[in-house]
Amino acid sequence: MSPALFLCQRCKEPLKLLQQQGGPLEVQHHANTPTEIPVSAESQVRTSGRPHSDGGRVSQGSALCTFTLLTSGGPDSEGGTTSQGNACCTFTLLGESASMRTMNTIQNTVLETFEILSDQKVVDHPLCVDCTDHLLMQLDDQLALLASDNQKYKSFQDRELLVSEEEREALHAELCAELSSLEQEEARLTQELEDLDGHHARVAAELRAAQAESKELYKQHEQHRVEYSVFKMEQLELMDQLSSVENQLTYALSQQYRLRQTNIFNATFTISDEGPLGVINNFRLGCLPGVRVGWTEISSAWGQTVLLLFSLSKIAGLQFQRYQLVPFGDHSYLKSLTGDGVLPLFSDGSHSVFLNNKFDCGMKAFLDCLQQFVEEIERDERCPCLPYRIHVKEGLMEDVWDSGECCSIRTHLNTEEEWSRALKFMLSDLKLILAWASLRYC
Ligand SMILES: [Zn+2]
């Protein structure tokens, strides 16, 4: 026979009815009590706490299951002790104690038990031991409560018997008045509750509107914050640019002031002398038997001299006649405007020593240009009086202030000393002209 499976109707713990090999049927508390409990042939069917005399026959007539039947009077102490002490009753059948006293009822019970054990009938209320105890405790509590109520009803009944008819009517009238007053109070409170519900609905609607507005304002606030950040960043960048521009302006103004204070001619050209030799920008112009000067340095000195006169003519707005100055470093030259070609103002010492060689013609042409510039500036009353006079046609420089000596600027049939002196005279005039131009144009 396969074991029957039950579930406790309260805690849903599984209950199993087992029948061991050749032995009586046992009930196992499947979940918590694995120990198999032997079913005693001794009757454990009890009514009202009293063992039934027919219990033996009940147990003999069927496959036995240990259980407890409770009557309306509840379990007595002995029954409770039996179910708890043995811990072998895993469910409880509730029934009437009176019906248990008849043989017919006992037979029905046995038959029902048999049907349950043979899976022909489903047990309505199987309970485990713990739940049975709990149920008994609840029934005890209900019984105690009912007893207390019964006691109270009896005391009220006794008191009512002592009250007179007039007092009862007066009390009734008083209670009716109090009931009416309470009904009015209830109506008022109901109306107030309805008002409060309406007010609550309006407040809830206002709250939802305020929350929506708050949400919109928060979005606007976030948008404004983002825009503020962008503008703030642009402002910082513009402030940086402004600061940079202001620094550049300050630097440009300082540079402008410094440049205005700078004399371009004095800063660019320096004319001095080194004994009998004239010097321009550290290049010596001329040479002596005891002071050998290379032709490269002489050509460079001539280039600086041409650049000086070219710059002076530019700032004075003078266009030279017959010649055009071309400053080109140590290869400067004059370009003839009358078809004489190019007249070099540089040499490597291999130039012709004959009359009117190109180098001599170039130096004479330069004197021609210098003379034109002197004539131009002599129109200014502040023009300096030059100590050396220029004779263009002869190519001479005359010392008009001192000895009246004339020195030829040509190399043809000339000595190095006289040539160098003539060049020094020329540079001396240019130095005075440079000083005058610095005051006049700068
Ligand atoms: Zn249970």
Tab-separated table of C-alpha atoms in Angstrom, residues 201-217:
chain	number	residue	atom	x	y	z
A	201	ALA	CA	-8.462	67.682	-3.917
A	202	ARG	CA	-8.004	71.408	-4.651
A	203	VAL	CA	-4.754	71.498	-2.714
A	204	ALA	CA	-3.553	68.384	-4.529
A	205	ALA	CA	-4.353	69.998	-7.887
A	206	GLU	CA	-2.545	73.183	-6.840
A	207	LEU	CA	0.382	71.071	-5.648
A	208	ARG	CA	0.573	69.277	-9.002
A	209	ALA	CA	0.430	72.616	-10.827
A	210	ALA	CA	3.108	74.035	-8.554
A	211	GLN	CA	5.270	70.964	-9.080
A	212	ALA	CA	4.890	71.265	-12.861
A	213	GLU	CA	5.769	74.957	-12.674
A	214	SER	CA	8.712	74.167	-10.422
A	215	LYS	CA	9.891	71.548	-12.896
A	216	GLU	CA	9.636	74.049	-15.761
A	217	LEU	CA	11.446	76.686	-13.730
